[in-house]
mmCIF file of C-alpha atoms and ligand atoms in Angstrom:
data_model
loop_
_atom_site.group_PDB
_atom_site.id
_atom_site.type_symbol
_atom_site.label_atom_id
_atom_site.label_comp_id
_atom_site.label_asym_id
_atom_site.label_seq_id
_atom_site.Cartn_x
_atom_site.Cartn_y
_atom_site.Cartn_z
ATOM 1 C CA UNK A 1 6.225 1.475 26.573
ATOM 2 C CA UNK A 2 3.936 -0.647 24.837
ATOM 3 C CA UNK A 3 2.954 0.092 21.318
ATOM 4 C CA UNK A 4 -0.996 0.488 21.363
ATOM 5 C CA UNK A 5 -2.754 -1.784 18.699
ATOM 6 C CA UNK A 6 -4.087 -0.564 15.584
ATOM 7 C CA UNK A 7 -7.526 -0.943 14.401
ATOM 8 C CA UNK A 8 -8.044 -0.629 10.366
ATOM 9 C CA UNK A 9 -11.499 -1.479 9.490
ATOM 10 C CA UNK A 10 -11.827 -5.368 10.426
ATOM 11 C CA UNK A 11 -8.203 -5.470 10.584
ATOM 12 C CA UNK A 12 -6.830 -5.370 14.463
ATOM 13 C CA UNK A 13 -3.069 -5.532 14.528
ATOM 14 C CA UNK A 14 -0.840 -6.429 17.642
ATOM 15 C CA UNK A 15 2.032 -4.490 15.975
ATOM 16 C CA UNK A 16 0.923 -1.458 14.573
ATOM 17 C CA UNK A 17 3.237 -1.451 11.955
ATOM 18 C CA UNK A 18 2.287 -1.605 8.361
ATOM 19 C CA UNK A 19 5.784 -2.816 6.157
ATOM 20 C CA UNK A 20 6.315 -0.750 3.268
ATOM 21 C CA UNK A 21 5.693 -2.467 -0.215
ATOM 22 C CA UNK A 22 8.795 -2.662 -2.081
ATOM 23 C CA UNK A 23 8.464 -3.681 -5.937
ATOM 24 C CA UNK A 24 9.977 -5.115 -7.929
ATOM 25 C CA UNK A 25 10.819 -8.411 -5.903
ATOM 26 C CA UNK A 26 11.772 -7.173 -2.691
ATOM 27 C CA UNK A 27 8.578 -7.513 -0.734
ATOM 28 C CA UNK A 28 7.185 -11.346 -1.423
ATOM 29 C CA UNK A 29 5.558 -13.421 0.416
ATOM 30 C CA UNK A 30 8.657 -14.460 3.126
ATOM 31 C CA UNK A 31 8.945 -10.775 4.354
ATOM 32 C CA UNK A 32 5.537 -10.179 4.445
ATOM 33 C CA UNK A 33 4.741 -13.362 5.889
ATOM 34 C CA UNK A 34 7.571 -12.702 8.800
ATOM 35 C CA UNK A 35 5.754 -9.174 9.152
ATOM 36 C CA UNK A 36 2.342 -10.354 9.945
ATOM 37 C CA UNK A 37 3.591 -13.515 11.998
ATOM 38 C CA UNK A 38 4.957 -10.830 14.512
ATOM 39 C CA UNK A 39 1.446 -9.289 14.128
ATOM 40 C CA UNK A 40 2.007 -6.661 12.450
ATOM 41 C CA UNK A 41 0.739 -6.071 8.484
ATOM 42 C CA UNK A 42 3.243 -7.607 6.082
ATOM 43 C CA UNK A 43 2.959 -6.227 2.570
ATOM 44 C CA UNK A 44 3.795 -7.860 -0.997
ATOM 45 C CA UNK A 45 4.044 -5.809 -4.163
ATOM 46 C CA UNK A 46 1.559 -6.718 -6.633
ATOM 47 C CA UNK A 47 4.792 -5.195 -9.487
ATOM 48 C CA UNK A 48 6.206 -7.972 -11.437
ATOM 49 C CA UNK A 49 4.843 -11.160 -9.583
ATOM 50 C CA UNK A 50 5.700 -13.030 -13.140
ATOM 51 C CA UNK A 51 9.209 -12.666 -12.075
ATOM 52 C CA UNK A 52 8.626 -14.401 -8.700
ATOM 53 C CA UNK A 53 7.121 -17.662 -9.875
ATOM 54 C CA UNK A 54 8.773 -18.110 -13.539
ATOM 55 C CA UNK A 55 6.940 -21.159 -14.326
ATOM 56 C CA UNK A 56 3.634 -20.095 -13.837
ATOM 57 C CA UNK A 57 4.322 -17.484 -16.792
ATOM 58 C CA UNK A 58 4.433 -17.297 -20.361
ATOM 59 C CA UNK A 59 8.338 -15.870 -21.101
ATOM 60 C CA UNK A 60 10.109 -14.879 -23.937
ATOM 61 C CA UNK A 61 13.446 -15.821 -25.278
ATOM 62 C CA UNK A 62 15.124 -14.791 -22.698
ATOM 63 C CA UNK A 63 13.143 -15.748 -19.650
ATOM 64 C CA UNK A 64 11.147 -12.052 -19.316
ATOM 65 C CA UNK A 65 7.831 -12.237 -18.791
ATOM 66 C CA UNK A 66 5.492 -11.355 -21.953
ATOM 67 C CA UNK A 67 2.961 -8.242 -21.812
ATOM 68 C CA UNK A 68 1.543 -7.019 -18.232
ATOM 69 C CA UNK A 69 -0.577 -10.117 -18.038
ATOM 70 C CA UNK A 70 2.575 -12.498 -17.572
ATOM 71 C CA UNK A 71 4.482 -9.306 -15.933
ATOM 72 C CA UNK A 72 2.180 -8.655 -12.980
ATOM 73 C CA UNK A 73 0.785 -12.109 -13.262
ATOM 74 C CA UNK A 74 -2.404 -13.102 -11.453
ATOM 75 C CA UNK A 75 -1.684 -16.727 -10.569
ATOM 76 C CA UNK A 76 2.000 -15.530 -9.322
ATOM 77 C CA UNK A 77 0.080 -12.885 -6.726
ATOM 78 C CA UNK A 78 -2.322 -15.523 -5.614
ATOM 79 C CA UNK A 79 0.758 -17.926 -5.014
ATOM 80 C CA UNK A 80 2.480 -15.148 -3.040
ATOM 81 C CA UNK A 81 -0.864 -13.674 -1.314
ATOM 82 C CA UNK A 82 -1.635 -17.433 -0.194
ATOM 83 C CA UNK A 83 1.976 -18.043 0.642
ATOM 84 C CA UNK A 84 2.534 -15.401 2.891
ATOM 85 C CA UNK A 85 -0.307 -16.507 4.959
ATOM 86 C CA UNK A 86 0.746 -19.211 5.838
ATOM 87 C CA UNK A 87 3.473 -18.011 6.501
ATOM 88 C CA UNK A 88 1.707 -15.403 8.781
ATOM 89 C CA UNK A 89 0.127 -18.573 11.067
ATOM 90 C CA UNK A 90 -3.114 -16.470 10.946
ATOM 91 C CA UNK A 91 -1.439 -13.506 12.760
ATOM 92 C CA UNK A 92 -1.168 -9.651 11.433
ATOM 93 C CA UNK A 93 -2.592 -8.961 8.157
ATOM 94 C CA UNK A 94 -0.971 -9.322 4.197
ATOM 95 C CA UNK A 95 -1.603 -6.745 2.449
ATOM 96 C CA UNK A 96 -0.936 -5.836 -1.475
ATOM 97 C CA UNK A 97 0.773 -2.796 -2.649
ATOM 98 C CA UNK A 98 -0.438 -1.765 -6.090
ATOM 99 C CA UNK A 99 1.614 1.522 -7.822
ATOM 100 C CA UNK A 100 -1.454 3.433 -9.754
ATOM 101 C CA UNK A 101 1.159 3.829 -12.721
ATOM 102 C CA UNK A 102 1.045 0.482 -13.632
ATOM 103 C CA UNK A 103 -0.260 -1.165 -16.981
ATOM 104 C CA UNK A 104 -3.760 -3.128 -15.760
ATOM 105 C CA UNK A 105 -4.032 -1.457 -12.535
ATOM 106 C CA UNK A 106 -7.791 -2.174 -12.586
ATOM 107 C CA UNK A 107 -7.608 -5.733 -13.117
ATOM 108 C CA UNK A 108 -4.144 -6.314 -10.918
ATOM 109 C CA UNK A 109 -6.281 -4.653 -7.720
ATOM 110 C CA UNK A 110 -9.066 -7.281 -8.915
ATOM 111 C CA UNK A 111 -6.345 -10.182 -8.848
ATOM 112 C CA UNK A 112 -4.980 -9.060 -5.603
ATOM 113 C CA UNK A 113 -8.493 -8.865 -3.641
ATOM 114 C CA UNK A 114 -9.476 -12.571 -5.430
ATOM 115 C CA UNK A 115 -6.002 -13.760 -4.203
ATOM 116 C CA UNK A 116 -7.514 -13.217 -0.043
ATOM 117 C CA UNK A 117 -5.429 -10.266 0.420
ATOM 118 C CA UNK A 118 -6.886 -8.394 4.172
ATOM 119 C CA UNK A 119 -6.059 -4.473 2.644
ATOM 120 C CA UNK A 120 -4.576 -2.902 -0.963
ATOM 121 C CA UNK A 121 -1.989 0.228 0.156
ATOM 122 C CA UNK A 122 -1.889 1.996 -3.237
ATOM 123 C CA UNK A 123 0.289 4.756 -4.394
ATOM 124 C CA UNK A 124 2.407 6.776 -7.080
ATOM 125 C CA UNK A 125 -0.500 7.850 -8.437
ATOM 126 C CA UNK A 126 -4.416 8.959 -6.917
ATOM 127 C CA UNK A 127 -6.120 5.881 -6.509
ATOM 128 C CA UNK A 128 -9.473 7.698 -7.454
ATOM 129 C CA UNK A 129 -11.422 4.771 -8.710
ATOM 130 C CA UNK A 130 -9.721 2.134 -6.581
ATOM 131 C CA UNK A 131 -13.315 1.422 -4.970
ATOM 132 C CA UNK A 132 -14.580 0.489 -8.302
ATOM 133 C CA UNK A 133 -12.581 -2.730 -9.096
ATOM 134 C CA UNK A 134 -12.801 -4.548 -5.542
ATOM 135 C CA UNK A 135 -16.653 -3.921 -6.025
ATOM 136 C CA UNK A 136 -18.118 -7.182 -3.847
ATOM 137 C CA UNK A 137 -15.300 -7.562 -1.892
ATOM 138 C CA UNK A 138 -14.365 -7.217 2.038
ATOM 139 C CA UNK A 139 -10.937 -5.496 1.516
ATOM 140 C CA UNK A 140 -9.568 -2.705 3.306
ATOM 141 C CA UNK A 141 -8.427 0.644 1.016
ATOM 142 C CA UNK A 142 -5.293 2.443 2.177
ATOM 143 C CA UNK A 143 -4.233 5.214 -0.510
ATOM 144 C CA UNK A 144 -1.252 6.491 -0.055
ATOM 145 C CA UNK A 145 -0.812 10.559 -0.175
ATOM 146 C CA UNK A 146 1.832 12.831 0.733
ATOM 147 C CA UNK A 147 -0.410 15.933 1.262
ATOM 148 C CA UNK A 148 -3.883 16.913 2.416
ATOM 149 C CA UNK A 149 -4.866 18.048 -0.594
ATOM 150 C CA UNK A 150 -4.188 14.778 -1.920
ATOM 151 C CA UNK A 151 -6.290 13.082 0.701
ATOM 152 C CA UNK A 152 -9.391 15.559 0.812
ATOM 153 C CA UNK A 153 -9.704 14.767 -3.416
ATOM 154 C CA UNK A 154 -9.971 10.785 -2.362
ATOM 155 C CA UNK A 155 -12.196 10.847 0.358
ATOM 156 C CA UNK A 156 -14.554 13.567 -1.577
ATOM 157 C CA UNK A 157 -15.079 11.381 -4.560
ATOM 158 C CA UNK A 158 -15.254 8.057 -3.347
ATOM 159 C CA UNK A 159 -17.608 9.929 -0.686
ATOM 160 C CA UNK A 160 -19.820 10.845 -3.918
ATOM 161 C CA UNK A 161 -18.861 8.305 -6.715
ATOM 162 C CA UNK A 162 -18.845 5.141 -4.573
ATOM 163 C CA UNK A 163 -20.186 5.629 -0.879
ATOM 164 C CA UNK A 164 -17.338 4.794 0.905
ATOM 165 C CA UNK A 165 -14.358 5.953 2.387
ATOM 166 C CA UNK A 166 -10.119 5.250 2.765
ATOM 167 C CA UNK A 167 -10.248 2.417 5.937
ATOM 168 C CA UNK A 168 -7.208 4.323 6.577
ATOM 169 C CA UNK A 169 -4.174 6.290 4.673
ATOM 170 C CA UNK A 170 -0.549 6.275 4.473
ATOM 171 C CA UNK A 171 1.074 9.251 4.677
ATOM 172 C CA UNK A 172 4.401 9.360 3.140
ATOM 173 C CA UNK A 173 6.906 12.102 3.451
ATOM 174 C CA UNK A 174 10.561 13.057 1.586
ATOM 175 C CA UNK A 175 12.467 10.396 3.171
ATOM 176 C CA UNK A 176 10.286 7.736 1.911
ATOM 177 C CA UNK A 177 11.694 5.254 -0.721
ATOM 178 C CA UNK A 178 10.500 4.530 -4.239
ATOM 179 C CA UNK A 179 8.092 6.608 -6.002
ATOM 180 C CA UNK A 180 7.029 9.743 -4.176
ATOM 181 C CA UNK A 181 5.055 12.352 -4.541
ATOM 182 C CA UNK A 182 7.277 15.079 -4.614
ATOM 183 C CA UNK A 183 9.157 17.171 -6.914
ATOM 184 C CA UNK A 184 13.125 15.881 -5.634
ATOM 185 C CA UNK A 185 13.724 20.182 -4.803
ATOM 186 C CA UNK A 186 10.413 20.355 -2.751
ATOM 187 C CA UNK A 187 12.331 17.408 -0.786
ATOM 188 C CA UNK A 188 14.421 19.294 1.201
ATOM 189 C CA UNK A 189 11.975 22.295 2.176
ATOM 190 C CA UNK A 190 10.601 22.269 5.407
ATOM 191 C CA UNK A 191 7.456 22.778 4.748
ATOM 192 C CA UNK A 192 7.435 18.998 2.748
ATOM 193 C CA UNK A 193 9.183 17.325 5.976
ATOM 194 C CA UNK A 194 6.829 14.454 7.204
ATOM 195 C CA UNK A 195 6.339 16.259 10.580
ATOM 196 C CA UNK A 196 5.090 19.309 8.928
ATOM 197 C CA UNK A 197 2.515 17.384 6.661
ATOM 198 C CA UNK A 198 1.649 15.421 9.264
ATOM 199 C CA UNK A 199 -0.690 18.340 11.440
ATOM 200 C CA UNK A 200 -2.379 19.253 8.700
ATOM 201 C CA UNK A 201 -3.266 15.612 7.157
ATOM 202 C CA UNK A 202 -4.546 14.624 11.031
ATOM 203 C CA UNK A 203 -6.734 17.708 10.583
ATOM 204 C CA UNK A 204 -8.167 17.006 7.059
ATOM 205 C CA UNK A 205 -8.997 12.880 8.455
ATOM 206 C CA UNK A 206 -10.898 14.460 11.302
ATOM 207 C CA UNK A 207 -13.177 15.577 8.814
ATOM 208 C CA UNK A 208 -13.894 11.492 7.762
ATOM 209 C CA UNK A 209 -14.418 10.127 10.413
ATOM 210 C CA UNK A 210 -12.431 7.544 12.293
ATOM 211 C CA UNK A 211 -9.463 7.757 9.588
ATOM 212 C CA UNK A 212 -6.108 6.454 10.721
ATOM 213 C CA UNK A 213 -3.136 7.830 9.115
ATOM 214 C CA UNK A 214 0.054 5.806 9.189
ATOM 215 C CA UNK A 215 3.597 7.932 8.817
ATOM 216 C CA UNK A 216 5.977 6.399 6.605
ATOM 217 C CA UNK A 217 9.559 7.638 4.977
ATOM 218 C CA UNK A 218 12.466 8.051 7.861
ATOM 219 C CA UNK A 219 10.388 6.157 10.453
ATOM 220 C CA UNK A 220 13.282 4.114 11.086
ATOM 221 C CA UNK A 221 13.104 3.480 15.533
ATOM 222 C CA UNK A 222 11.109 2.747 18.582
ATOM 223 C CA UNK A 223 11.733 6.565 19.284
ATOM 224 C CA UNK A 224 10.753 7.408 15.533
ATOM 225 C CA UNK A 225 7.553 5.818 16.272
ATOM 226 C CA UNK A 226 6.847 7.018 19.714
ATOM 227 C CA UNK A 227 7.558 10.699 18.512
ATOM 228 C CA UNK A 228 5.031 10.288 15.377
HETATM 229 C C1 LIG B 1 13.514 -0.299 -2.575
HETATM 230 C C2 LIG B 1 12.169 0.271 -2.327
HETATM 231 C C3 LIG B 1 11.114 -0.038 -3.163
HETATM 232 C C4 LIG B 1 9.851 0.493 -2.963
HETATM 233 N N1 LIG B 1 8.821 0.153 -3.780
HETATM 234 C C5 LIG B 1 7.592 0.640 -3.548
HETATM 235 C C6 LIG B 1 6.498 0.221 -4.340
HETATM 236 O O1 LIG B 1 6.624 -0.607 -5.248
HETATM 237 N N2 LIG B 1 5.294 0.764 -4.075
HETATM 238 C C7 LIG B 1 5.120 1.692 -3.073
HETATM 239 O O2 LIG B 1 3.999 2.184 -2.884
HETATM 240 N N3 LIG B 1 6.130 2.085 -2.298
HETATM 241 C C8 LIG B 1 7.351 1.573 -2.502
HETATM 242 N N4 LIG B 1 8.374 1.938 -1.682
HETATM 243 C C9 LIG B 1 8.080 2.793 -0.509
HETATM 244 C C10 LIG B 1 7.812 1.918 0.726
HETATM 245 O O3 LIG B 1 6.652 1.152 0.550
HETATM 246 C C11 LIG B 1 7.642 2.726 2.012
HETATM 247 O O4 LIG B 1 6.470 3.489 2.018
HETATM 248 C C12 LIG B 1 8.749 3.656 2.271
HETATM 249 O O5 LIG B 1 9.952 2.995 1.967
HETATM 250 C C13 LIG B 1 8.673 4.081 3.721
HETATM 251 O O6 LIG B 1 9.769 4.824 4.036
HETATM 252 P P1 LIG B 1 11.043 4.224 4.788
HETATM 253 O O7 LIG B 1 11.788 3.439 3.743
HETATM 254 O O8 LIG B 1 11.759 5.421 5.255
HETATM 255 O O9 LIG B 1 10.518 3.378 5.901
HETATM 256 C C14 LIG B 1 9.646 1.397 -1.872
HETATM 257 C C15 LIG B 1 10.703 1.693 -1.009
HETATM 258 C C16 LIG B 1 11.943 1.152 -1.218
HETATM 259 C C17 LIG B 1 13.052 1.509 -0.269
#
């Protein structure tokens, strides 16, 4: 069987796979380039660029970045962001993952969307007033949640503060990597398994329109896919 395409806002991908951002230093710009040449969306972490491209960083004694400006460096992203597509030979999409914890989250979003990223996938964290610093530009918005709940707060106020809504949303369950959204006993209950989420998150998107939700965390085959 052929995978069916997947349509996220302006974004049309062949593959409709979205790679999962992996910080610090895993996802750059080769992997997500790779991704996105093969059509589907290849992701870079927006977490500690500084460490990617040294040089273009002020460090201190012992080579670490300085402050979150140098950590999560802007000119590092764009040189990643830029990077990977090229890489990408104008296939898929590259997208930038941005944790909500971090220190200039506001202004790292900001960096990412003036870098030419196609989407921001944000996480760890309710992006509530991601809308508010890509203000004037084209970028598609993909929280990430791991519950309805989670998702009916984002799409009710960015509904009322900003007029818009998710493009689409990531739905991550217990066997996800990296930060989740789960206390580590809830983990193993039913109840928190991704295909137990999942019915209930479809039902809450109905309610906004044409919202695509994207499973992630133990979606690891062809027949993982085909089953979500
Ligand atoms: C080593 C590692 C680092 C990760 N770092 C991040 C991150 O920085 N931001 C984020 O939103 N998700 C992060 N994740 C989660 C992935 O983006 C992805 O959603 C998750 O791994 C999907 O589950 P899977 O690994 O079962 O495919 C990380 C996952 C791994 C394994």
């Amino acid at each position: 069987m052929t995978l069916p395409k997947l349509t996220i806002g302006k974004i049309t991908l062949d593959v409709p796979i979205i790679q999962g951002g992996m910080g610090v230093g895993i996802s750059w710009e080769n992997l997500a380039g790779a991704v996105a040449k093969e059509g589907a969306m290849g992701v870079v972490s927006a977490v500690g660029t500084g460490y990617r491209f040294p040089e273009l960083v002020k460090k201190d004694k012992f080579g670490r970045p300085i402050g979150p400006e140098n950590t999560h460096s802007r000119e590092a992203l764009k040189r990643i962001v830029q990077r990977a597509k090229e890489l990408s030979q104008g296939r898929g999409a590259i997208g930038v993952n941005v944790l909500c914890a971090i220190t200039d989250y506001p202004r790292v979003v900001r960096d990412a969307a003036e870098a030419g990223a196609d989407a921001i996938i944000s996480g760890a964290g309710l992006p509530l007033k991601l809308p508010e610093y890509v203000k004037g530009f084209d970028i598609a918005l993909i929280p990430i949640v791991s519950s309805a709940r989670a998702l009916k707060l984002i799409c009710q106020t960015w509904e009322k503060r900003y007029q818009r809504l998710p493009d689409a949303v990531v739905l991550e369950g217990p066997l996800s990597g990296g930060h989740q959204g789960f206390h580590k006993e809830d983990c193993f209950k039913k109840e928190y398994q991704l295909e137990s989420l999942l019915p209930e998150v479809l039902e809450e998107a109905k309610n906004w329109g044409d919202l695509k939700v994207i499973v992630a965390g133990g979606v690891w085959s062809y027949q993982d896919i085909k089953k979500y």
